[in-house]
Amino acid sequence: MTAATPEERRFEVGDEVRVALSHPPGHRRTPFYIRGKTGVVERYCGAFRNPEELAYGFDGEPRRHLYRVRFRQHDIWDGYDGPERDTLDLEIYQHWLEKA
Amino acid sequence: MAEEERGHVEAHHHDHEVAPENRDVEETGHYELMATAIRELLVEKGVVTPEQIREQLEFMDSRGPALGAEIVARAWTDEAFKERLLEDGTAAVDELGIPMAGLELVVVENTPDTHNMIVCTLCSCYPRTILGLPPDWYKSKSYRSRAVIEPRAVLEEFGTSIPENTTVRVHDSNADMRYLVLPMRPEGTGGWDAERLAGIVTRDCMVGVALPDASG
């Protein structure tokens, strides 16, 4: 399979990003609980074939940039029962992210 | 049906001619049937051979937490390796002859400031190539939801108390990375060699729900 050139990379480590508050149908790798939340890019993971396309038998090209984004637990959950410093990391594809 | 339940049923029907149910024949579920059908189609169409399927099963069954423990013990005894492991987990474990089989490994280090724990809220992504098959609790809906919402309560249930001034960092393994926790090397293991150290690195330590215990 030929590797198509991935889309342009839009974020760097340290950027503040917001996850789209969107609920498209189908196979999505962005959990509901994180949609609409704001975090900081912790790491760039590379470009991967889009699992939302692969799930339906498409080739997943162009590849999508994947970032590990760090969120404060208190920004995710109302009434989180733990210290302010607790965090959660997860992987978000670029097309789910916008500059915060 | 549980054994005692069966005994109960048979006791009530002792004066009837009741053929004992054959325990080896169980109704096949929908997903199991679909999986079997897809496997048979893939073989029929020549996409994979039965030998390849068998080899892959054998490969997965040969994996277990001992590989993860070897990686951790090496990191504890070789600072340069540890740096490479944290920088690029996939490449570092490849040095040890441990293939990630196409997956990317991210190793997260526990420190006095940060405790890491792993969950996959969407399904049950797990670093199977270095830890083997995930335990049932890792796949349960309870762990998958509660580990992100109330990680400290979940940790307490595993007997793991994390001080308030240590960050609990949950990693939702929701896409293409697989995670391994590098625990802190316990006090009192100064003279231990890598093999002895590996002996105290359990699966749960590498998922981040327990801490290595050197007192045993």
JSON list of C-alpha atoms in Angstrom, two decimals, chain B residues 6-191:
[
{"chain": "B", "resi": 6, "resn": "ARG", "atom": "CA", "xyz": [-27.16, -28.86, 38.32]},
{"chain": "B", "resi": 7, "resn": "GLY", "atom": "CA", "xyz": [-27.17, -31.05, 41.42]},
{"chain": "B", "resi": 8, "resn": "HIS", "atom": "CA", "xyz": [-30.24, -29.17, 42.60]},
{"chain": "B", "resi": 9, "resn": "VAL", "atom": "CA", "xyz": [-32.11, -29.76, 39.34]},
{"chain": "B", "resi": 10, "resn": "GLU", "atom": "CA", "xyz": [-31.17, -33.45, 39.26]},
{"chain": "B", "resi": 11, "resn": "ALA", "atom": "CA", "xyz": [-32.27, -33.92, 42.89]},
{"chain": "B", "resi": 12, "resn": "HIS", "atom": "CA", "xyz": [-35.72, -32.68, 42.01]},
{"chain": "B", "resi": 13, "resn": "HIS", "atom": "CA", "xyz": [-36.00, -34.91, 39.00]},
{"chain": "B", "resi": 14, "resn": "HIS", "atom": "CA", "xyz": [-34.49, -38.04, 40.48]},
{"chain": "B", "resi": 15, "resn": "ASP", "atom": "CA", "xyz": [-37.61, -40.08, 39.71]},
{"chain": "B", "resi": 16, "resn": "HIS", "atom": "CA", "xyz": [-37.71, -39.01, 36.07]},
{"chain": "B", "resi": 17, "resn": "GLU", "atom": "CA", "xyz": [-35.63, -40.11, 33.15]},
{"chain": "B", "resi": 18, "resn": "VAL", "atom": "CA", "xyz": [-33.63, -36.94, 32.69]},
{"chain": "B", "resi": 19, "resn": "ALA", "atom": "CA", "xyz": [-30.72, -37.13, 30.32]},
{"chain": "B", "resi": 20, "resn": "PRO", "atom": "CA", "xyz": [-27.77, -35.23, 31.80]},
{"chain": "B", "resi": 21, "resn": "GLU", "atom": "CA", "xyz": [-26.93, -32.16, 29.76]},
{"chain": "B", "resi": 22, "resn": "ASN", "atom": "CA", "xyz": [-23.75, -32.46, 27.78]},
{"chain": "B", "resi": 23, "resn": "ARG", "atom": "CA", "xyz": [-21.42, -29.82, 29.27]},
{"chain": "B", "resi": 24, "resn": "ASP", "atom": "CA", "xyz": [-19.15, -29.92, 26.24]},
{"chain": "B", "resi": 25, "resn": "VAL", "atom": "CA", "xyz": [-21.86, -28.65, 23.93]},
{"chain": "B", "resi": 26, "resn": "GLU", "atom": "CA", "xyz": [-22.74, -25.04, 24.62]},
{"chain": "B", "resi": 27, "resn": "GLU", "atom": "CA", "xyz": [-24.76, -22.75, 22.45]},
{"chain": "B", "resi": 28, "resn": "THR", "atom": "CA", "xyz": [-22.52, -20.64, 20.25]},
{"chain": "B", "resi": 29, "resn": "GLY", "atom": "CA", "xyz": [-23.04, -16.90, 20.70]},
{"chain": "B", "resi": 30, "resn": "HIS", "atom": "CA", "xyz": [-23.68, -14.47, 17.86]},
{"chain": "B", "resi": 31, "resn": "TYR", "atom": "CA", "xyz": [-20.23, -12.85, 17.93]},
{"chain": "B", "resi": 32, "resn": "GLU", "atom": "CA", "xyz": [-18.46, -16.17, 18.19]},
{"chain": "B", "resi": 33, "resn": "LEU", "atom": "CA", "xyz": [-20.36, -17.40, 15.14]},
{"chain": "B", "resi": 34, "resn": "MET", "atom": "CA", "xyz": [-19.53, -14.23, 13.21]},
{"chain": "B", "resi": 35, "resn": "ALA", "atom": "CA", "xyz": [-15.84, -14.51, 14.14]},
{"chain": "B", "resi": 36, "resn": "THR", "atom": "CA", "xyz": [-15.74, -18.11, 13.02]},
{"chain": "B", "resi": 37, "resn": "ALA", "atom": "CA", "xyz": [-17.52, -17.24, 9.76]},
{"chain": "B", "resi": 38, "resn": "ILE", "atom": "CA", "xyz": [-15.04, -14.44, 9.03]},
{"chain": "B", "resi": 39, "resn": "ARG", "atom": "CA", "xyz": [-12.08, -16.68, 9.83]},
{"chain": "B", "resi": 40, "resn": "GLU", "atom": "CA", "xyz": [-13.38, -19.37, 7.50]},
{"chain": "B", "resi": 41, "resn": "LEU", "atom": "CA", "xyz": [-13.97, -16.83, 4.73]},
{"chain": "B", "resi": 42, "resn": "LEU", "atom": "CA", "xyz": [-10.47, -15.39, 5.11]},
{"chain": "B", "resi": 43, "resn": "VAL", "atom": "CA", "xyz": [-9.04, -18.88, 4.80]},
{"chain": "B", "resi": 44, "resn": "GLU", "atom": "CA", "xyz": [-11.31, -19.79, 1.88]},
{"chain": "B", "resi": 45, "resn": "LYS", "atom": "CA", "xyz": [-10.32, -16.62, 0.00]},
{"chain": "B", "resi": 46, "resn": "GLY", "atom": "CA", "xyz": [-6.64, -17.25, 0.65]},
{"chain": "B", "resi": 47, "resn": "VAL", "atom": "CA", "xyz": [-6.08, -14.09, 2.73]},
{"chain": "B", "resi": 48, "resn": "VAL", "atom": "CA", "xyz": [-4.58, -16.09, 5.59]},
{"chain": "B", "resi": 49, "resn": "THR", "atom": "CA", "xyz": [-3.74, -19.73, 6.03]},
{"chain": "B", "resi": 50, "resn": "PRO", "atom": "CA", "xyz": [-4.79, -21.88, 8.99]},
{"chain": "B", "resi": 51, "resn": "GLU", "atom": "CA", "xyz": [-1.07, -22.20, 9.79]},
{"chain": "B", "resi": 52, "resn": "GLN", "atom": "CA", "xyz": [-0.73, -18.41, 10.08]},
{"chain": "B", "resi": 53, "resn": "ILE", "atom": "CA", "xyz": [-3.70, -18.24, 12.44]},
{"chain": "B", "resi": 54, "resn": "ARG", "atom": "CA", "xyz": [-2.26, -21.03, 14.57]},
{"chain": "B", "resi": 55, "resn": "GLU", "atom": "CA", "xyz": [1.18, -19.42, 14.62]},
{"chain": "B", "resi": 56, "resn": "GLN", "atom": "CA", "xyz": [-0.32, -16.10, 15.73]},
{"chain": "B", "resi": 57, "resn": "LEU", "atom": "CA", "xyz": [-2.27, -17.79, 18.53]},
{"chain": "B", "resi": 58, "resn": "GLU", "atom": "CA", "xyz": [0.90, -19.54, 19.62]},
{"chain": "B", "resi": 59, "resn": "PHE", "atom": "CA", "xyz": [2.80, -16.24, 19.52]},
{"chain": "B", "resi": 60, "resn": "MET", "atom": "CA", "xyz": [0.18, -14.49, 21.68]},
{"chain": "B", "resi": 61, "resn": "ASP", "atom": "CA", "xyz": [0.04, -17.39, 24.13]},
{"chain": "B", "resi": 62, "resn": "SER", "atom": "CA", "xyz": [3.84, -17.28, 24.45]},
{"chain": "B", "resi": 63, "resn": "ARG", "atom": "CA", "xyz": [3.63, -13.66, 25.69]},
{"chain": "B", "resi": 64, "resn": "GLY", "atom": "CA", "xyz": [3.30, -12.96, 29.39]},
{"chain": "B", "resi": 65, "resn": "PRO", "atom": "CA", "xyz": [4.18, -10.45, 32.10]},
{"chain": "B", "resi": 66, "resn": "ALA", "atom": "CA", "xyz": [7.67, -11.96, 32.44]},
{"chain": "B", "resi": 67, "resn": "LEU", "atom": "CA", "xyz": [8.70, -9.98, 29.35]},
{"chain": "B", "resi": 68, "resn": "GLY", "atom": "CA", "xyz": [7.45, -6.74, 30.88]},
{"chain": "B", "resi": 69, "resn": "ALA", "atom": "CA", "xyz": [9.24, -7.56, 34.13]},
{"chain": "B", "resi": 70, "resn": "GLU", "atom": "CA", "xyz": [12.48, -8.14, 32.21]},
{"chain": "B", "resi": 71, "resn": "ILE", "atom": "CA", "xyz": [12.11, -4.72, 30.58]},
{"chain": "B", "resi": 72, "resn": "VAL", "atom": "CA", "xyz": [11.51, -3.01, 33.94]},
{"chain": "B", "resi": 73, "resn": "ALA", "atom": "CA", "xyz": [14.40, -4.81, 35.67]},
{"chain": "B", "resi": 74, "resn": "ARG", "atom": "CA", "xyz": [16.72, -3.82, 32.83]},
{"chain": "B", "resi": 75, "resn": "ALA", "atom": "CA", "xyz": [15.63, -0.19, 33.14]},
{"chain": "B", "resi": 76, "resn": "TRP", "atom": "CA", "xyz": [16.29, -0.30, 36.91]},
{"chain": "B", "resi": 77, "resn": "THR", "atom": "CA", "xyz": [19.82, -1.58, 36.39]},
{"chain": "B", "resi": 78, "resn": "ASP", "atom": "CA", "xyz": [20.86, 0.29, 33.24]},
{"chain": "B", "resi": 79, "resn": "GLU", "atom": "CA", "xyz": [20.32, 4.04, 33.27]},
{"chain": "B", "resi": 80, "resn": "ALA", "atom": "CA", "xyz": [21.15, 4.49, 29.57]},
{"chain": "B", "resi": 81, "resn": "PHE", "atom": "CA", "xyz": [18.63, 1.81, 28.63]},
{"chain": "B", "resi": 82, "resn": "LYS", "atom": "CA", "xyz": [16.03, 3.48, 30.82]},
{"chain": "B", "resi": 83, "resn": "GLU", "atom": "CA", "xyz": [16.53, 6.77, 28.98]},
{"chain": "B", "resi": 84, "resn": "ARG", "atom": "CA", "xyz": [16.12, 5.06, 25.62]},
{"chain": "B", "resi": 85, "resn": "LEU", "atom": "CA", "xyz": [13.05, 3.22, 26.91]},
{"chain": "B", "resi": 86, "resn": "LEU", "atom": "CA", "xyz": [11.33, 6.43, 27.99]},
{"chain": "B", "resi": 87, "resn": "GLU", "atom": "CA", "xyz": [12.33, 8.15, 24.75]},
{"chain": "B", "resi": 88, "resn": "ASP", "atom": "CA", "xyz": [11.19, 5.40, 22.38]},
{"chain": "B", "resi": 89, "resn": "GLY", "atom": "CA", "xyz": [9.72, 2.31, 24.03]},
{"chain": "B", "resi": 90, "resn": "THR", "atom": "CA", "xyz": [9.25, 0.37, 20.81]},
{"chain": "B", "resi": 91, "resn": "ALA", "atom": "CA", "xyz": [12.90, 0.71, 19.75]},
{"chain": "B", "resi": 92, "resn": "ALA", "atom": "CA", "xyz": [14.26, 0.02, 23.24]},
{"chain": "B", "resi": 93, "resn": "VAL", "atom": "CA", "xyz": [12.40, -3.26, 23.77]},
{"chain": "B", "resi": 94, "resn": "ASP", "atom": "CA", "xyz": [13.37, -4.31, 20.27]},
{"chain": "B", "resi": 95, "resn": "GLU", "atom": "CA", "xyz": [16.99, -4.14, 21.52]},
{"chain": "B", "resi": 96, "resn": "LEU", "atom": "CA", "xyz": [16.07, -6.88, 23.99]},
{"chain": "B", "resi": 97, "resn": "GLY", "atom": "CA", "xyz": [14.69, -8.98, 21.14]},
{"chain": "B", "resi": 98, "resn": "ILE", "atom": "CA", "xyz": [11.09, -8.29, 22.21]},
{"chain": "B", "resi": 99, "resn": "PRO", "atom": "CA", "xyz": [8.99, -7.39, 19.16]},
{"chain": "B", "resi": 100, "resn": "MET", "atom": "CA", "xyz": [5.98, -5.08, 19.59]},
{"chain": "B", "resi": 101, "resn": "ALA", "atom": "CA", "xyz": [4.45, -6.64, 16.47]},
{"chain": "B", "resi": 102, "resn": "GLY", "atom": "CA", "xyz": [3.56, -3.35, 14.79]},
{"chain": "B", "resi": 103, "resn": "LEU", "atom": "CA", "xyz": [2.34, -1.50, 17.89]},
{"chain": "B", "resi": 104, "resn": "GLU", "atom": "CA", "xyz": [3.92, 1.57, 19.45]},
{"chain": "B", "resi": 105, "resn": "LEU", "atom": "CA", "xyz": [5.02, 1.28, 23.07]},
{"chain": "B", "resi": 106, "resn": "VAL", "atom": "CA", "xyz": [4.99, 4.27, 25.40]},
{"chain": "B", "resi": 107, "resn": "VAL", "atom": "CA", "xyz": [6.67, 3.72, 28.77]},
{"chain": "B", "resi": 108, "resn": "VAL", "atom": "CA", "xyz": [5.57, 6.05, 31.56]},
{"chain": "B", "resi": 109, "resn": "GLU", "atom": "CA", "xyz": [7.75, 6.39, 34.64]},
{"chain": "B", "resi": 110, "resn": "ASN", "atom": "CA", "xyz": [6.51, 6.50, 38.20]},
{"chain": "B", "resi": 111, "resn": "THR", "atom": "CA", "xyz": [8.37, 9.04, 40.32]},
{"chain": "B", "resi": 112, "resn": "PRO", "atom": "CA", "xyz": [7.85, 10.44, 43.83]},
{"chain": "B", "resi": 113, "resn": "ASP", "atom": "CA", "xyz": [5.83, 13.19, 42.09]},
{"chain": "B", "resi": 114, "resn": "THR", "atom": "CA", "xyz": [3.74, 11.12, 39.68]},
{"chain": "B", "resi": 115, "resn": "HIS", "atom": "CA", "xyz": [1.95, 7.79, 39.75]},
{"chain": "B", "resi": 116, "resn": "ASN", "atom": "CA", "xyz": [0.75, 6.41, 36.41]},
{"chain": "B", "resi": 117, "resn": "MET", "atom": "CA", "xyz": [-2.06, 3.97, 35.73]},
{"chain": "B", "resi": 118, "resn": "ILE", "atom": "CA", "xyz": [-3.38, 2.54, 32.48]},
{"chain": "B", "resi": 119, "resn": "VAL", "atom": "CA", "xyz": [-6.90, 1.92, 31.25]},
{"chain": "B", "resi": 120, "resn": "CYS", "atom": "CA", "xyz": [-8.62, 1.59, 27.91]},
{"chain": "B", "resi": 121, "resn": "THR", "atom": "CA", "xyz": [-12.09, 3.11, 28.24]},
{"chain": "B", "resi": 122, "resn": "LEU", "atom": "CA", "xyz": [-13.18, 2.27, 24.69]},
{"chain": "B", "resi": 123, "resn": "CYS", "atom": "CA", "xyz": [-12.32, -1.43, 24.64]},
{"chain": "B", "resi": 124, "resn": "SER", "atom": "CA", "xyz": [-9.43, -3.28, 26.24]},
{"chain": "B", "resi": 125, "resn": "CYS", "atom": "CA", "xyz": [-6.22, -2.13, 24.51]},
{"chain": "B", "resi": 126, "resn": "TYR", "atom": "CA", "xyz": [-3.36, -3.61, 26.48]},
{"chain": "B", "resi": 127, "resn": "PRO", "atom": "CA", "xyz": [0.35, -4.20, 25.75]},
{"chain": "B", "resi": 128, "resn": "ARG", "atom": "CA", "xyz": [-0.29, -7.89, 25.04]},
{"chain": "B", "resi": 129, "resn": "THR", "atom": "CA", "xyz": [3.07, -8.45, 23.38]},
{"chain": "B", "resi": 130, "resn": "ILE", "atom": "CA", "xyz": [4.86, -7.74, 26.68]},
{"chain": "B", "resi": 131, "resn": "LEU", "atom": "CA", "xyz": [2.21, -8.54, 29.31]},
{"chain": "B", "resi": 132, "resn": "GLY", "atom": "CA", "xyz": [0.19, -11.31, 27.68]},
{"chain": "B", "resi": 133, "resn": "LEU", "atom": "CA", "xyz": [-3.58, -11.37, 27.76]},
{"chain": "B", "resi": 134, "resn": "PRO", "atom": "CA", "xyz": [-5.27, -8.76, 29.96]},
{"chain": "B", "resi": 135, "resn": "PRO", "atom": "CA", "xyz": [-6.94, -9.85, 33.21]},
{"chain": "B", "resi": 136, "resn": "ASP", "atom": "CA", "xyz": [-10.74, -9.90, 33.32]},
{"chain": "B", "resi": 137, "resn": "TRP", "atom": "CA", "xyz": [-10.93, -6.88, 35.61]},
{"chain": "B", "resi": 138, "resn": "TYR", "atom": "CA", "xyz": [-9.02, -4.79, 33.07]},
{"chain": "B", "resi": 139, "resn": "LYS", "atom": "CA", "xyz": [-11.73, -5.54, 30.51]},
{"chain": "B", "resi": 140, "resn": "SER", "atom": "CA", "xyz": [-14.64, -4.97, 32.91]},
{"chain": "B", "resi": 141, "resn": "LYS", "atom": "CA", "xyz": [-16.91, -1.96, 32.39]},
{"chain": "B", "resi": 142, "resn": "SER", "atom": "CA", "xyz": [-16.46, -1.10, 36.03]},
{"chain": "B", "resi": 143, "resn": "TYR", "atom": "CA", "xyz": [-12.67, -0.66, 35.79]},
{"chain": "B", "resi": 144, "resn": "ARG", "atom": "CA", "xyz": [-12.89, 1.01, 32.39]},
{"chain": "B", "resi": 145, "resn": "SER", "atom": "CA", "xyz": [-15.26, 3.71, 33.63]},
{"chain": "B", "resi": 146, "resn": "ARG", "atom": "CA", "xyz": [-14.11, 4.14, 37.20]},
{"chain": "B", "resi": 147, "resn": "ALA", "atom": "CA", "xyz": [-10.36, 4.28, 36.45]},
{"chain": "B", "resi": 148, "resn": "VAL", "atom": "CA", "xyz": [-10.84, 7.60, 34.70]},
{"chain": "B", "resi": 149, "resn": "ILE", "atom": "CA", "xyz": [-13.51, 9.07, 36.98]},
{"chain": "B", "resi": 150, "resn": "GLU", "atom": "CA", "xyz": [-12.21, 8.05, 40.41]},
{"chain": "B", "resi": 151, "resn": "PRO", "atom": "CA", "xyz": [-8.72, 6.58, 39.95]},
{"chain": "B", "resi": 152, "resn": "ARG", "atom": "CA", "xyz": [-7.73, 7.05, 43.58]},
{"chain": "B", "resi": 153, "resn": "ALA", "atom": "CA", "xyz": [-10.73, 5.07, 44.83]},
{"chain": "B", "resi": 154, "resn": "VAL", "atom": "CA", "xyz": [-9.93, 2.28, 42.36]},
{"chain": "B", "resi": 155, "resn": "LEU", "atom": "CA", "xyz": [-6.29, 2.27, 43.46]},
{"chain": "B", "resi": 156, "resn": "GLU", "atom": "CA", "xyz": [-7.37, 2.01, 47.11]},
{"chain": "B", "resi": 157, "resn": "GLU", "atom": "CA", "xyz": [-9.41, -1.07, 46.22]},
{"chain": "B", "resi": 158, "resn": "PHE", "atom": "CA", "xyz": [-6.24, -2.60, 44.80]},
{"chain": "B", "resi": 159, "resn": "GLY", "atom": "CA", "xyz": [-4.56, -1.78, 48.12]},
{"chain": "B", "resi": 160, "resn": "THR", "atom": "CA", "xyz": [-2.56, 1.06, 46.60]},
{"chain": "B", "resi": 161, "resn": "SER", "atom": "CA", "xyz": [-2.52, 4.37, 48.45]},
{"chain": "B", "resi": 162, "resn": "ILE", "atom": "CA", "xyz": [-1.09, 7.33, 46.59]},
{"chain": "B", "resi": 163, "resn": "PRO", "atom": "CA", "xyz": [-0.27, 10.39, 48.72]},
{"chain": "B", "resi": 164, "resn": "GLU", "atom": "CA", "xyz": [-2.21, 13.61, 48.06]},
{"chain": "B", "resi": 165, "resn": "ASN", "atom": "CA", "xyz": [0.97, 15.40, 47.02]},
{"chain": "B", "resi": 166, "resn": "THR", "atom": "CA", "xyz": [1.67, 12.87, 44.28]},
{"chain": "B", "resi": 167, "resn": "THR", "atom": "CA", "xyz": [-0.10, 13.38, 40.93]},
{"chain": "B", "resi": 168, "resn": "VAL", "atom": "CA", "xyz": [-2.21, 10.46, 39.81]},
{"chain": "B", "resi": 169, "resn": "ARG", "atom": "CA", "xyz": [-1.96, 10.39, 36.03]},
{"chain": "B", "resi": 170, "resn": "VAL", "atom": "CA", "xyz": [-4.39, 8.14, 34.19]},
{"chain": "B", "resi": 171, "resn": "HIS", "atom": "CA", "xyz": [-3.53, 7.09, 30.64]},
{"chain": "B", "resi": 172, "resn": "ASP", "atom": "CA", "xyz": [-6.51, 6.22, 28.50]},
{"chain": "B", "resi": 173, "resn": "SER", "atom": "CA", "xyz": [-5.07, 3.87, 25.92]},
{"chain": "B", "resi": 174, "resn": "ASN", "atom": "CA", "xyz": [-7.67, 4.86, 23.35]},
{"chain": "B", "resi": 175, "resn": "ALA", "atom": "CA", "xyz": [-5.86, 4.82, 20.01]},
{"chain": "B", "resi": 176, "resn": "ASP", "atom": "CA", "xyz": [-2.57, 3.58, 18.55]},
{"chain": "B", "resi": 177, "resn": "MET", "atom": "CA", "xyz": [-0.19, 3.59, 21.55]},
{"chain": "B", "resi": 178, "resn": "ARG", "atom": "CA", "xyz": [0.24, 0.84, 24.11]},
{"chain": "B", "resi": 179, "resn": "TYR", "atom": "CA", "xyz": [1.38, 1.80, 27.61]},
{"chain": "B", "resi": 180, "resn": "LEU", "atom": "CA", "xyz": [3.65, 0.24, 30.20]},
{"chain": "B", "resi": 181, "resn": "VAL", "atom": "CA", "xyz": [4.21, 1.70, 33.65]},
{"chain": "B", "resi": 182, "resn": "LEU", "atom": "CA", "xyz": [7.81, 1.75, 34.82]},
{"chain": "B", "resi": 183, "resn": "PRO", "atom": "CA", "xyz": [7.41, 1.47, 38.61]},
{"chain": "B", "resi": 184, "resn": "MET", "atom": "CA", "xyz": [9.86, 2.99, 41.08]},
{"chain": "B", "resi": 185, "resn": "ARG", "atom": "CA", "xyz": [12.55, 0.59, 42.23]},
{"chain": "B", "resi": 186, "resn": "PRO", "atom": "CA", "xyz": [11.74, -0.19, 45.86]},
{"chain": "B", "resi": 187, "resn": "GLU", "atom": "CA", "xyz": [14.04, 0.65, 48.76]},
{"chain": "B", "resi": 188, "resn": "GLY", "atom": "CA", "xyz": [16.20, -2.20, 49.99]},
{"chain": "B", "resi": 189, "resn": "THR", "atom": "CA", "xyz": [16.92, -3.72, 46.58]},
{"chain": "B", "resi": 190, "resn": "GLY", "atom": "CA", "xyz": [20.34, -2.11, 46.19]},
{"chain": "B", "resi": 191, "resn": "GLY", "atom": "CA", "xyz": [22.38, -5.27, 45.71]}
]
